[in-house]
XYZ file of C-alpha atoms in Angstrom:
188
model
C -20.175 -8.940 4.981
C -16.734 -7.399 5.510
C -16.362 -4.086 7.313
C -15.558 -1.463 4.649
C -11.923 -0.399 4.715
C -11.456 3.199 5.841
C -9.417 4.970 3.167
C -7.577 8.276 3.309
C -5.590 10.379 0.878
C -2.746 11.472 3.153
C -1.117 14.870 2.726
C 2.667 14.637 2.298
C 3.096 16.768 5.437
C 1.420 13.993 7.439
C 3.394 11.110 5.955
C 5.852 10.824 8.863
C 3.101 10.892 11.484
C 1.152 8.331 9.430
C 4.085 5.932 9.557
C 4.179 6.356 13.343
C 0.416 5.778 13.531
C 0.868 2.534 11.568
C 3.362 1.243 14.139
C 1.023 2.140 16.980
C -2.013 0.561 15.300
C -0.198 -2.678 14.468
C 0.955 -3.035 18.050
C -2.545 -2.326 19.398
C -4.286 -4.777 17.082
C -1.478 -7.336 16.509
C -2.237 -6.834 12.835
C 0.073 -6.479 9.874
C 0.712 -3.745 7.337
C 1.483 -3.862 3.638
C 3.340 -0.894 2.172
C 3.113 -0.994 -1.620
C 5.546 0.816 -3.929
C 5.131 0.900 -7.716
C 8.800 0.216 -8.551
C 11.335 -2.318 -7.312
C 14.352 -0.118 -8.024
C 14.708 3.587 -8.811
C 13.581 4.437 -12.343
C 16.159 5.520 -14.884
C 13.517 7.645 -16.640
C 13.854 11.269 -15.625
C 10.087 11.807 -15.378
C 9.792 8.938 -12.886
C 12.960 9.595 -10.880
C 10.964 11.205 -8.057
C 8.913 8.026 -7.541
C 10.424 6.052 -4.708
C 11.439 2.420 -5.090
C 10.789 -0.500 -2.756
C 14.463 -1.400 -2.348
C 15.424 2.137 -1.276
C 12.513 2.572 1.041
C 12.910 -0.832 2.623
C 16.224 0.310 4.109
C 14.784 3.692 5.149
C 11.644 2.245 6.735
C 13.544 -0.563 8.427
C 15.678 2.077 10.209
C 12.614 4.222 10.964
C 10.662 1.354 12.523
C 13.743 0.081 14.410
C 13.690 3.416 16.278
C 9.904 3.962 16.313
C 8.811 0.447 17.243
C 11.776 -1.892 17.775
C 9.555 -4.933 18.358
C 8.095 -4.721 14.849
C 9.783 -6.576 12.014
C 9.980 -5.311 8.438
C 10.274 -7.477 5.324
C 10.654 -6.938 1.576
C 8.874 -8.786 -1.246
C 9.101 -8.076 -4.967
C 9.147 -9.853 -8.304
C 12.934 -9.868 -8.772
C 13.549 -12.085 -5.749
C 14.280 -15.670 -6.707
C 11.630 -18.264 -5.886
C 13.382 -19.466 -2.733
C 13.736 -15.902 -1.372
C 10.101 -15.081 -2.195
C 8.868 -18.216 -0.470
C 10.970 -17.468 2.610
C 9.438 -13.977 2.884
C 5.898 -15.243 2.227
C 6.291 -17.977 4.856
C 7.586 -15.398 7.378
C 4.635 -13.087 6.663
C 2.076 -15.881 7.107
C 3.835 -17.030 10.292
C 3.477 -13.422 11.537
C 7.262 -13.099 11.801
C 6.986 -9.962 9.624
C 4.726 -7.160 10.848
C 5.278 -4.670 8.013
C 5.805 -5.930 4.482
C 7.325 -3.537 1.964
C 6.222 -4.837 -1.418
C 5.417 -4.079 -5.013
C 1.971 -4.748 -6.540
C 2.923 -8.440 -6.654
C 0.431 -8.771 -3.750
C -2.436 -7.228 -5.766
C -4.232 -10.476 -6.510
C -4.275 -13.796 -4.736
C -2.684 -12.878 -1.409
C -4.991 -13.812 1.441
C -3.302 -12.504 4.573
C -6.106 -12.490 7.167
C -4.192 -10.557 9.842
C -3.365 -7.619 7.554
C -5.327 -4.548 8.600
C -3.352 -1.673 7.062
C -2.236 -1.035 3.505
C -0.259 1.985 2.366
C -0.045 2.703 -1.341
C 2.834 4.993 -2.233
C 2.652 6.977 -5.490
C -1.047 6.083 -5.620
C -1.471 8.233 -8.731
C 0.485 5.552 -10.659
C -2.354 3.021 -10.138
C -5.777 2.853 -11.739
C -8.920 2.692 -9.613
C -9.281 -1.051 -10.252
C -5.723 -1.735 -9.080
C -6.196 0.471 -6.029
C -9.398 -1.422 -5.232
C -7.634 -4.793 -5.622
C -4.806 -3.635 -3.342
C -7.230 -2.298 -0.736
C -8.925 -5.700 -0.790
C -5.782 -7.277 0.685
C -6.677 -5.953 4.168
C -9.563 -6.624 6.518
C -10.056 -10.132 5.176
C -10.792 -11.592 8.615
C -13.572 -9.063 9.233
C -11.454 -6.695 11.326
C -11.364 -2.905 11.042
C -8.877 -1.997 8.329
C -7.276 1.058 6.774
C -5.925 2.129 3.386
C -3.606 5.135 3.202
C -2.827 6.691 -0.171
C 0.357 8.729 -0.534
C 0.803 10.854 -3.640
C 3.203 13.584 -4.716
C 0.804 14.673 -7.450
C -0.448 18.243 -7.447
C -2.741 17.679 -10.441
C -6.359 18.435 -9.555
C -7.827 15.655 -11.715
C -5.486 13.091 -10.164
C -6.272 14.201 -6.623
C -10.013 14.192 -7.414
C -9.725 10.620 -8.724
C -7.934 9.517 -5.550
C -10.519 11.282 -3.378
C -13.292 9.414 -5.238
C -11.485 6.191 -4.375
C -11.364 7.062 -0.667
C -15.119 7.681 -0.642
C -16.235 4.523 -2.474
C -15.760 0.876 -1.455
C -17.939 -0.671 -4.186
C -15.761 -2.039 -6.987
C -18.529 -1.793 -9.605
C -19.105 1.875 -8.854
C -15.354 2.512 -9.015
C -15.242 0.776 -12.407
C -18.043 3.071 -13.625
C -16.110 6.134 -12.418
C -12.978 4.832 -14.138
C -14.935 4.349 -17.376
C -16.314 7.905 -17.116
C -12.842 9.333 -16.497
C -10.809 7.344 -18.992
C -13.352 6.231 -21.573
C -13.758 2.773 -23.053
C -10.607 2.847 -25.183
C -10.135 1.398 -28.646
C -9.771 -2.224 -29.721
């Protein structure tokens, strides 16, 4: 009975304006946003060096939102934080002391944050359809209108087609079928 999450594949040229829109939307709705990055720290592999890391972008986005929307608070959550640090961040998010949480896919399963109404998935091409669907399921859990923004640097047509399919389908079973068609069943 949840309202389907509106999903968009955002062109890189619109990334900056999307981040501004997020601030505006959170303030209008008193919601929360999750911004998911695939890596905690920059990759040492040359092929992945262009993929941003949560730690780098936390500092960048904290500065951006301090200017754009000074009343909003930004937090960081990832798997390398010790248990005490993680719990402190999680408690702050649930107490609505953090409006925008920069995180890794650690939130993919099991996080029930009812006020969250926006999720941004950076480097969306790095995630499978099932993972994208799980991440998108973190927002709109209280029945409110919610949004999923996919950012990707990929120029590959098959990758962009796969992400566009995701934006057009909210049914997890149908996404699984598309994933099976695209990737095959694999070998045991």
